[in-house]
Amino acid sequence: PILCAYPLDRGPFEQVNDGIEEGARRAGLALVDARPSFAAALERLPEGELVFPDGHPTALGYALLARHVLAA
């Protein structure tokens, strides 16, 4: 299994990402962390192009995330 962090650390997602990271570390599982790439992309694009207001990725956001999953 490969765990995946939410792409943004805000609101409840920050605490959830902490739990995902801890779980991956304890279980010795791979963790796909696209947060740095999302942060870099958000310097060029409006947030709404990558994530919906509820924090879940848009189609473009999922494409960015998919590149990280494939690399992992």
Coordinates of N, CA, C and O in Angstrom, one line a residue:
P1 N 0.8 -1.2 0.0 CA 0.0 0.0 0.0 C 0.9 1.3 0.0 O 2.0 1.3 0.5
I2 N 0.3 2.3 -0.6 CA 1.0 3.6 -0.6 C -0.1 4.6 0.0 O -1.2 4.6 -0.5
L3 N 0.3 5.3 1.0 CA -0.5 6.3 1.6 C -0.3 7.6 0.9 O 0.8 7.9 0.3
C4 N -1.3 8.5 0.9 CA -1.2 9.7 0.2 C -1.8 10.8 1.1 O -2.9 10.7 1.6
A5 N -1.0 11.9 1.3 CA -1.4 13.0 2.1 C -2.3 13.9 1.2 O -2.2 13.9 0.0
Y6 N -3.2 14.6 1.9 CA -4.0 15.6 1.2 C -3.0 16.7 0.7 O -2.0 17.0 1.4
P7 N -3.4 17.3 -0.4 CA -2.4 18.3 -1.0 C -2.2 19.6 -0.3 O -1.3 20.3 -0.6
L8 N -3.1 19.9 0.6 CA -3.0 21.2 1.3 C -3.1 21.0 2.8 O -3.9 20.1 3.3
D9 N -2.3 21.7 3.6 CA -2.3 21.6 5.0 C -3.1 22.8 5.6 O -2.6 23.8 5.9
R10 N -4.4 22.6 5.6 CA -5.2 23.7 6.2 C -6.5 23.1 6.8 O -6.9 22.0 6.4
G11 N -7.0 23.7 7.8 CA -8.2 23.2 8.5 C -7.9 21.8 9.0 O -6.8 21.5 9.5
P12 N -8.9 21.0 8.9 CA -8.7 19.6 9.4 C -7.7 18.8 8.7 O -7.2 17.8 9.2
F13 N -7.4 19.2 7.5 CA -6.4 18.4 6.7 C -5.0 18.4 7.3 O -4.3 17.4 7.1
E14 N -4.7 19.4 8.0 CA -3.4 19.5 8.6 C -3.2 18.3 9.6 O -2.3 17.6 9.7
Q15 N -4.2 18.2 10.5 CA -4.2 17.1 11.5 C -4.3 15.7 10.8 O -3.6 14.8 11.2
V16 N -5.1 15.6 9.8 CA -5.3 14.3 9.1 C -3.9 14.0 8.4 O -3.5 12.8 8.5
N17 N -3.3 15.0 7.8 CA -1.9 14.7 7.2 C -0.9 14.2 8.3 O -0.1 13.4 8.0
D18 N -1.0 14.8 9.4 CA -0.1 14.4 10.5 C -0.3 12.9 10.8 O 0.6 12.2 11.0
G19 N -1.6 12.5 10.9 CA -1.9 11.1 11.2 C -1.5 10.2 10.1 O -1.0 9.1 10.3
I20 N -1.7 10.7 8.8 CA -1.2 9.8 7.7 C 0.3 9.6 7.7 O 0.8 8.5 7.5
E21 N 1.0 10.7 8.0 CA 2.5 10.6 8.0 C 2.9 9.7 9.1 O 3.8 8.8 9.0
E22 N 2.3 9.8 10.3 CA 2.6 9.0 11.4 C 2.3 7.5 11.1 O 3.1 6.6 11.4
G23 N 1.1 7.3 10.5 CA 0.8 5.9 10.2 C 1.7 5.3 9.2 O 2.1 4.1 9.3
A24 N 2.1 6.0 8.2 CA 3.0 5.5 7.2 C 4.4 5.2 7.9 O 5.0 4.1 7.6
R25 N 4.8 6.1 8.7 CA 6.1 5.9 9.4 C 6.1 4.6 10.3 O 6.9 3.7 10.2
R26 N 5.0 4.5 11.1 CA 4.9 3.3 12.0 C 4.8 2.0 11.2 O 5.3 1.0 11.7
A27 N 4.0 2.0 10.1 CA 3.8 0.8 9.4 C 4.8 0.5 8.3 O 4.8 -0.5 7.7
G28 N 5.8 1.5 8.1 CA 6.8 1.3 7.1 C 6.3 1.3 5.7 O 6.8 0.7 4.8
L29 N 5.2 2.2 5.5 CA 4.6 2.3 4.2 C 5.1 3.5 3.5 O 5.5 4.5 4.1
A30 N 5.1 3.4 2.2 CA 5.4 4.6 1.3 C 4.4 5.7 1.5 O 3.2 5.4 1.7
L31 N 4.8 6.9 1.4 CA 3.9 8.1 1.5 C 4.1 8.9 0.3 O 5.3 9.4 0.0
V32 N 3.1 9.2 -0.4 CA 3.1 10.2 -1.5 C 2.7 11.5 -1.0 O 1.6 11.7 -0.4
D33 N 3.6 12.5 -1.0 CA 3.4 13.8 -0.5 C 3.5 14.8 -1.6 O 4.6 15.2 -2.0
A34 N 2.4 15.2 -2.1 CA 2.4 16.2 -3.2 C 2.2 17.6 -2.7 O 2.2 18.5 -3.5
R35 N 2.3 17.8 -1.4 CA 2.1 19.2 -0.9 C 3.2 20.2 -1.4 O 2.8 21.3 -1.8
P36 N 4.4 19.8 -1.5 CA 5.4 20.7 -2.1 C 5.1 21.1 -3.6 O 5.2 22.3 -4.0
S37 N 4.6 20.1 -4.3 CA 4.3 20.4 -5.7 C 3.0 21.3 -5.8 O 3.0 22.2 -6.7
F38 N 2.1 21.0 -5.0 CA 0.9 21.8 -5.0 C 1.2 23.3 -4.6 O 0.7 24.2 -5.2
A39 N 2.1 23.4 -3.6 CA 2.5 24.7 -3.1 C 3.2 25.5 -4.3 O 2.9 26.7 -4.5
A40 N 4.0 24.8 -5.0 CA 4.7 25.4 -6.2 C 3.7 25.8 -7.3 O 3.8 26.9 -7.8
A41 N 2.8 24.9 -7.5 CA 1.8 25.2 -8.6 C 0.9 26.3 -8.2 O 0.5 27.1 -9.0
L42 N 0.6 26.5 -6.9 CA -0.2 27.6 -6.4 C 0.4 28.9 -6.5 O -0.2 29.9 -6.4
E43 N 1.7 28.9 -6.7 CA 2.4 30.2 -7.0 C 2.1 30.7 -8.4 O 2.3 31.9 -8.7
R44 N 1.7 29.7 -9.3 CA 1.5 30.1 -10.7 C 0.0 30.1 -11.0 O -0.4 30.7 -12.0
L45 N -0.8 29.3 -10.3 CA -2.2 29.2 -10.6 C -3.1 29.6 -9.5 O -2.7 29.5 -8.3
P46 N -4.4 30.0 -9.8 CA -5.3 30.3 -8.7 C -5.7 29.0 -8.0 O -5.7 27.9 -8.6
E47 N -5.9 29.1 -6.7 CA -6.1 27.9 -5.9 C -7.3 27.0 -6.5 O -7.3 25.8 -6.5
G48 N -8.4 27.7 -7.0 CA -9.5 27.1 -7.5 C -9.3 26.2 -8.7 O -10.1 25.3 -9.0
E49 N -8.2 26.4 -9.3 CA -7.8 25.5 -10.5 C -7.3 24.1 -10.0 O -7.3 23.2 -10.8
L50 N -6.8 24.1 -8.8 CA -6.2 22.8 -8.3 C -7.0 22.1 -7.2 O -7.0 20.9 -7.1
V51 N -7.7 22.9 -6.4 CA -8.6 22.3 -5.4 C -9.9 23.0 -5.3 O -10.0 24.2 -5.6
F52 N -10.9 22.2 -4.9 CA -12.2 22.8 -4.6 C -12.2 23.5 -3.3 O -11.3 23.2 -2.5
P53 N -13.2 24.3 -3.0 CA -13.3 24.9 -1.7 C -13.2 23.9 -0.5 O -12.8 24.3 0.6
D54 N -13.7 22.7 -0.7 CA -13.6 21.7 0.4 C -12.3 21.1 0.6 O -12.1 20.3 1.5
G55 N -11.3 21.5 -0.3 CA -9.9 21.0 -0.1 C -9.6 19.8 -1.0 O -8.4 19.4 -1.1
H56 N -10.6 19.2 -1.7 CA -10.3 18.0 -2.5 C -9.8 18.5 -3.9 O -10.2 19.6 -4.3
P57 N -9.0 17.8 -4.5 CA -8.4 18.2 -5.8 C -9.4 18.3 -6.9 O -10.4 17.5 -7.0
T58 N -9.2 19.2 -7.9 CA -9.9 19.3 -9.1 C -9.3 18.3 -10.1 O -8.3 17.6 -9.7
A59 N -9.8 18.2 -11.3 CA -9.2 17.3 -12.3 C -7.8 17.6 -12.5 O -6.9 16.7 -12.6
L60 N -7.4 18.9 -12.6 CA -6.0 19.3 -12.7 C -5.2 18.9 -11.5 O -4.1 18.5 -11.6
G61 N -5.8 19.1 -10.3 CA -5.1 18.7 -9.1 C -4.9 17.2 -9.0 O -3.8 16.8 -8.6
Y62 N -5.9 16.4 -9.5 CA -5.7 15.0 -9.5 C -4.6 14.6 -10.5 O -3.9 13.6 -10.3
A63 N -4.5 15.3 -11.6 CA -3.5 15.0 -12.6 C -2.1 15.2 -12.0 O -1.2 14.4 -12.2
L64 N -1.9 16.3 -11.2 CA -0.7 16.6 -10.5 C -0.4 15.5 -9.5 O 0.7 15.0 -9.4
L65 N -1.4 15.1 -8.7 CA -1.3 14.1 -7.7 C -0.9 12.7 -8.4 O -0.1 12.0 -7.9
A66 N -1.5 12.4 -9.5 CA -1.3 11.2 -10.2 C 0.2 11.0 -10.7 O 0.8 9.9 -10.6
R67 N 0.8 12.2 -11.1 CA 2.2 12.1 -11.4 C 3.1 11.7 -10.2 O 4.0 10.9 -10.4
H68 N 2.7 12.1 -9.0 CA 3.4 11.7 -7.8 C 3.2 10.2 -7.5 O 4.1 9.5 -7.1
V69 N 2.0 9.8 -7.6 CA 1.7 8.4 -7.4 C 2.4 7.5 -8.3 O 3.0 6.5 -7.9
L70 N 2.4 7.8 -9.6 CA 3.2 7.0 -10.6 C 4.7 7.0 -10.3 O 5.3 6.0 -10.5
A71 N 5.2 8.1 -9.9 CA 6.6 8.2 -9.6 C 7.0 7.3 -8.3 O 8.0 6.8 -8.3
A72 N 6.0 7.2 -7.4 CA 6.2 6.4 -6.2 C 6.2 4.9 -6.6 O 6.8 4.1 -5.9

